[in-house]
XYZ file of C-alpha atoms in Angstrom:
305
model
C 8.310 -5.977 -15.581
C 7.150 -5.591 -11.927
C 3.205 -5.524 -13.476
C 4.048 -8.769 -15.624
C 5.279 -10.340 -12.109
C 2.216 -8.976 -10.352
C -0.408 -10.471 -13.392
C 1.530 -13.627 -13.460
C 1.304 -14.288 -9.335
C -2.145 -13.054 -9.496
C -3.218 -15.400 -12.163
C -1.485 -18.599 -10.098
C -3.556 -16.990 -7.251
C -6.814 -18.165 -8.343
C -5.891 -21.789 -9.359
C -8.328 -24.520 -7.570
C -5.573 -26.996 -8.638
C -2.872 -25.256 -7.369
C -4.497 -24.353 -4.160
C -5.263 -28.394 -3.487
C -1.620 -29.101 -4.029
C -0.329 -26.620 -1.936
C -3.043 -27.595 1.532
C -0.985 -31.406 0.952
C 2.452 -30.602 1.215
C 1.631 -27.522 4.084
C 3.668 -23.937 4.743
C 6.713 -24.231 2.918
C 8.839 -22.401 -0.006
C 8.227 -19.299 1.946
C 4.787 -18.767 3.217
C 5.712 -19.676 6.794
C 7.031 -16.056 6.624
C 3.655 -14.552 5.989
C 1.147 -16.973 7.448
C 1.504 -17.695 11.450
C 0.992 -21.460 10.852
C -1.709 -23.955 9.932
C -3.402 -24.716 13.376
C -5.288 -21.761 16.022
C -2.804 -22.683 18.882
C 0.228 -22.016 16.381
C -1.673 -18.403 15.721
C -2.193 -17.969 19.728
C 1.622 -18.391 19.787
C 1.810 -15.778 17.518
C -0.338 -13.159 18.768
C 0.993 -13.474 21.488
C 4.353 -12.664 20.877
C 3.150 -9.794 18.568
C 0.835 -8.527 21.997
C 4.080 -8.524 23.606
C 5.767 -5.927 21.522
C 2.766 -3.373 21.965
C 1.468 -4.662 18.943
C -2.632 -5.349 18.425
C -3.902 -8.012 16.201
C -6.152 -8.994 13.485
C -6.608 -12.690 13.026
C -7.685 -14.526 9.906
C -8.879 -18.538 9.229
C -8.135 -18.709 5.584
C -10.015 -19.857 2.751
C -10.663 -20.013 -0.429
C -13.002 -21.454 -3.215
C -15.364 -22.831 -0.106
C -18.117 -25.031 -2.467
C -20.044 -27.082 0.057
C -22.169 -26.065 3.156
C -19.912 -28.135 5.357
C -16.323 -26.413 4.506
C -18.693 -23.069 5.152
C -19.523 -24.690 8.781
C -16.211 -25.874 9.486
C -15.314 -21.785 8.908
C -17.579 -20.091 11.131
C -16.504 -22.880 13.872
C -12.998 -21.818 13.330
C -14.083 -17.959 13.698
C -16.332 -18.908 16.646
C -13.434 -20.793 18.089
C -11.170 -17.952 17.717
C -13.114 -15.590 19.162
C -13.754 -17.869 22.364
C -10.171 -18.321 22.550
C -9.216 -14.403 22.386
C -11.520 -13.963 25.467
C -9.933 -17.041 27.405
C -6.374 -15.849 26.450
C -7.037 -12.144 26.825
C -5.442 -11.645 23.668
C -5.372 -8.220 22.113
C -6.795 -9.254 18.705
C -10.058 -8.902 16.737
C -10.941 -11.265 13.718
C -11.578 -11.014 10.016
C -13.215 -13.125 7.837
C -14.567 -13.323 4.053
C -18.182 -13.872 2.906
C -16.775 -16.221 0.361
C -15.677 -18.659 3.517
C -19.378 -17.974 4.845
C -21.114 -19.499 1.792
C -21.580 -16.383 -0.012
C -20.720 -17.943 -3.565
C -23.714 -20.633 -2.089
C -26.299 -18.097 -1.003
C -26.535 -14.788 0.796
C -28.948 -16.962 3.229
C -26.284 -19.288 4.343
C -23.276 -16.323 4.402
C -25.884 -14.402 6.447
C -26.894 -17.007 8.803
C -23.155 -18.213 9.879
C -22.330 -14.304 9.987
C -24.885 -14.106 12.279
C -24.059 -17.111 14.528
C -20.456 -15.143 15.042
C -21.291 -11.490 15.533
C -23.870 -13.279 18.433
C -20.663 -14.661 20.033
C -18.276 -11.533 19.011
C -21.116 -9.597 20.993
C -20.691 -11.443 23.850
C -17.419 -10.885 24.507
C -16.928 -7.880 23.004
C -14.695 -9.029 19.788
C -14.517 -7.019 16.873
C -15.320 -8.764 13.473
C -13.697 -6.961 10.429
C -15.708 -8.335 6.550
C -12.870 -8.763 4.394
C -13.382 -7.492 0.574
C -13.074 -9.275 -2.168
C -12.799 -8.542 -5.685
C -14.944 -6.707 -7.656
C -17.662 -8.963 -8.520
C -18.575 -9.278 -4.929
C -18.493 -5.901 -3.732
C -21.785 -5.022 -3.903
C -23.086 -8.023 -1.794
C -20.275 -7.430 0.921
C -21.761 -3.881 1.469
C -24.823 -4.709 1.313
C -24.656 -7.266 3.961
C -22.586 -5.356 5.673
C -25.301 -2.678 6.240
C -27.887 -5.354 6.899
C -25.445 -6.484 10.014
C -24.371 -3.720 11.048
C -28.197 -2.735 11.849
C -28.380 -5.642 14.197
C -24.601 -5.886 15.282
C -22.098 -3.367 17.063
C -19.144 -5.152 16.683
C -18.603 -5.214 13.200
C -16.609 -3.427 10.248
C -15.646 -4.143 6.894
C -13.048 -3.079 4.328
C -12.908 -0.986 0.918
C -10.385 -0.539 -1.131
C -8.401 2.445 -2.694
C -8.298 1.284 -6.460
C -12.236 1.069 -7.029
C -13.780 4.038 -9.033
C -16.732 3.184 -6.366
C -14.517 3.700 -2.965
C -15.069 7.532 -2.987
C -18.974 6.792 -2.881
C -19.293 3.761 -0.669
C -17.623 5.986 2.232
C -20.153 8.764 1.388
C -23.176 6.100 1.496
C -21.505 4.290 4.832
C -21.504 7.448 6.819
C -24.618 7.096 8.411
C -23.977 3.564 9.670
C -20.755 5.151 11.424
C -18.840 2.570 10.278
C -15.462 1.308 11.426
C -13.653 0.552 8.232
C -10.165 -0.686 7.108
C -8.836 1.083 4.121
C -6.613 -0.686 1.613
C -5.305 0.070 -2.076
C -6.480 -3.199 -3.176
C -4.811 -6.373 -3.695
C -7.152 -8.130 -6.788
C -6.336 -7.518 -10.438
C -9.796 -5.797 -11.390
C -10.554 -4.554 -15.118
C -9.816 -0.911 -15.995
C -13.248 -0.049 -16.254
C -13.928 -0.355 -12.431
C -10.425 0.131 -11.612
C -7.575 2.805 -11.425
C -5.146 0.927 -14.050
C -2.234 3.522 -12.505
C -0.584 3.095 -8.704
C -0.539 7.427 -8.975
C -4.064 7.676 -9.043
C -5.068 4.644 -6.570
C -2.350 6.554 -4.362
C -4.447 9.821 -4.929
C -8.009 7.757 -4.070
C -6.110 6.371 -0.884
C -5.541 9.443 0.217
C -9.042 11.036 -0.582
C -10.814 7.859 1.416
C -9.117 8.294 3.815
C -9.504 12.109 4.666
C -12.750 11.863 3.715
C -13.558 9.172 6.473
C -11.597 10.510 9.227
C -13.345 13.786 8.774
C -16.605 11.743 8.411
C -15.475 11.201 12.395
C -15.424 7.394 12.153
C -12.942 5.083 13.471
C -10.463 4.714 10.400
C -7.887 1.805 9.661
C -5.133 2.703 7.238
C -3.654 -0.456 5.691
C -0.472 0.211 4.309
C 2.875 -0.663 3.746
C 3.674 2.533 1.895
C 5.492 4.521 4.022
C 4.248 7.921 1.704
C 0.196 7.009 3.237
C 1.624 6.090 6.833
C 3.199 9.855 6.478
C 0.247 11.135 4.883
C -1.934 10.125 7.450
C 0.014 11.260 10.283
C 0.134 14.643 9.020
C -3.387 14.740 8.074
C -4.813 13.918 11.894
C -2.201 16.694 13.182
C -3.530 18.987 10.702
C -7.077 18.859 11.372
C -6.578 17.215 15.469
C -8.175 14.441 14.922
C -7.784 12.227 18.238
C -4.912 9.028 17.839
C -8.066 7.319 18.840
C -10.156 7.167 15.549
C -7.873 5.599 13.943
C -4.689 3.220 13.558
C -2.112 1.573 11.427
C -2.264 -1.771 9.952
C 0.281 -3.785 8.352
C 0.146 -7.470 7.371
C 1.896 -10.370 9.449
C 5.640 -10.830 7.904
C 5.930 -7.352 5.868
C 7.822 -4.369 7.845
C 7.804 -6.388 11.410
C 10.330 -3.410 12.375
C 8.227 -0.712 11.516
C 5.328 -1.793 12.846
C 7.297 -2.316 16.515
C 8.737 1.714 15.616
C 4.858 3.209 15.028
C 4.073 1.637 18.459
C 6.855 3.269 19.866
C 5.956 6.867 18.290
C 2.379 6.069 20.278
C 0.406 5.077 17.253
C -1.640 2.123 17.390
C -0.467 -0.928 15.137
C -2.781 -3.518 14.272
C -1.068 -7.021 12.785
C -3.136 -8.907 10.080
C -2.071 -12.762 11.406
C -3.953 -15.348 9.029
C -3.440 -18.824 9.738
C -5.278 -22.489 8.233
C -3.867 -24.809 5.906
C -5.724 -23.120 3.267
C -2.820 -20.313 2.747
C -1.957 -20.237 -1.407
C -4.200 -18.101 -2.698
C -3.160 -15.596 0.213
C 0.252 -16.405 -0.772
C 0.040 -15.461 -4.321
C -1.315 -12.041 -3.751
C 1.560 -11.353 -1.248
C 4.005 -12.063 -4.194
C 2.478 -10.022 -6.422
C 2.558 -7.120 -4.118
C 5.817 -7.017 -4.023
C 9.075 -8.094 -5.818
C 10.868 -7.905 -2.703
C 9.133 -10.454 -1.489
C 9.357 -13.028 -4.735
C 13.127 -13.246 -3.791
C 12.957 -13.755 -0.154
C 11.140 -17.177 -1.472
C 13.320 -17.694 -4.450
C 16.502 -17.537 -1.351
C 14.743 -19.723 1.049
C 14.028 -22.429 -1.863
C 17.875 -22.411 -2.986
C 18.659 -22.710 0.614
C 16.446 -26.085 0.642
């Protein structure tokens, strides 16, 4: 039942229609509880409040199906924006971003070019840029223009995720760009011949990634709501003394908001994934299919309209 509820959410997720509808009639049904508003100075508001509990930041202009050169401009303006206004605000935040939103589905040029024209300003003032993965089909061209920045760029990381037969491999081939990488199960529904089909054994490749980075010595981001991989990981730096600074927690905005405040107070670091934009369905979708719980928290707040 819980994988039909998953497929079904997933399937809505990708729905051009759909996503249209949803940008007119703005954050409701819900997704106010997972996205920090449709506007940067309703995120600010946000991150700051989060900064104010301890807790450290990722923020996110979302976006999805991008199909002309100017919705891929109007993008990198938002991320260039953000990162301008995370200096003036000394917030306590980075930024992520997807090639998709930089014109990657256009051409590698034009996702290269705007990725450029915001690590130059993330340089300046010394803001971290995380590349977001996407699903499967577009793995290969995230890496590989992830290594081609990450020759030219310091501040800049990207993502891989737990449930790809190709994770275990794409940490071994990273190693020698000493990357800074965020580590996640996986949030796409991905055929099972590039995919784990069973949560055991993407648990098992979770765990695997992310010993094998941390002993790699690289700065290591475990993305997780599962409390079994926050425990993991905490007994796997005491085991082997690895420093509480190569590597931190990250949770998403609106999921476990009391945990998170409880790892900062055990002295772990707790990054917050904040997205914001009016462009917030597709994000959405994937949130419900993660997790049940969170299918009737909207299903209570619609009954309550």
């Amino acid at each position: 039942m819980e994988q039909t509820i998953r497929n079904f959410f997933l399937l809505l997720s990708k729905s051009k229609k759909l996503t249209k509808l949803a940008k007119r009639y703005g954050l409701r049904f819900g997704a106010a509880r997972f996205v920090a508003g449709e506007t940067i100075d309703e995120a600010v508001s946000v991150i700051k409040k989060l900064n104010e509990q301890g807790l450290k930041v990722t923020i996110d202009y979302l976006g999805e199906f991008v199909e002309s050169e100017a919705e891929v401009d109007h993008a990198a303006a938002q991320c260039i924006r953000a990162i301008h206004l995370i200096h003036k605000e000394r917030l306590d935040s980075e930024i992520s971003l997807k090639l998709t939103s930089m014109g990657l589905d256009i051409s590698e040029d034009l996702a290269l070019h705007h990725m450029r024209r915001i690590l130059e300003e993330a340089e300046k003032y010394s803001v971290f840029v995380t590349i977001d993965m996407e699903d499967y089909k577009r793995c290969s061209k995230t890496i590989k223009l992830f290594k081609q920045l990450k020759n030219e760029y310091e501040h800049v990381g990207t993502v891989l995720q737990a449930y790809l037969y190709r994770t275990e491999s794409d940490v071994r081939e990273l190693d020698a760009y000493a990357p800074k990488l965020r580590l996640v199960k996986g949030a796409y529904k991905e055929a099972a011949d590039v995919a784990f089909p069973d949560k055991e054994d993407v648990d098992e490749n979770f765990k695997n990634i992310i010993g094998l980075h941390l002993l790699n010595g690289h700065y290591t981001a475990v993305a997780t709501h599962d409390e079994r991989i926050i425990q993991y990981a905490k007994e796997f730096v005491k085991k082997h003394g690895i420093s509480m600074n190569q590597f931190e927690f990250q949770m998403l905005y609106g999921i476990r908001s009391e945990r998170q405040v409880q790892l900062v107070a055990e002295q772990y670091k707790m990054r917050v994934y904040v997205p914001y934009g009016t462009d917030w369905y597709g994000y959405f979708m994937r949130r419900l299919a993660e997790r049940p719980a969170n299918v009737a928290f909207v299903l209570k707040g619609i009954v309550k309209k």
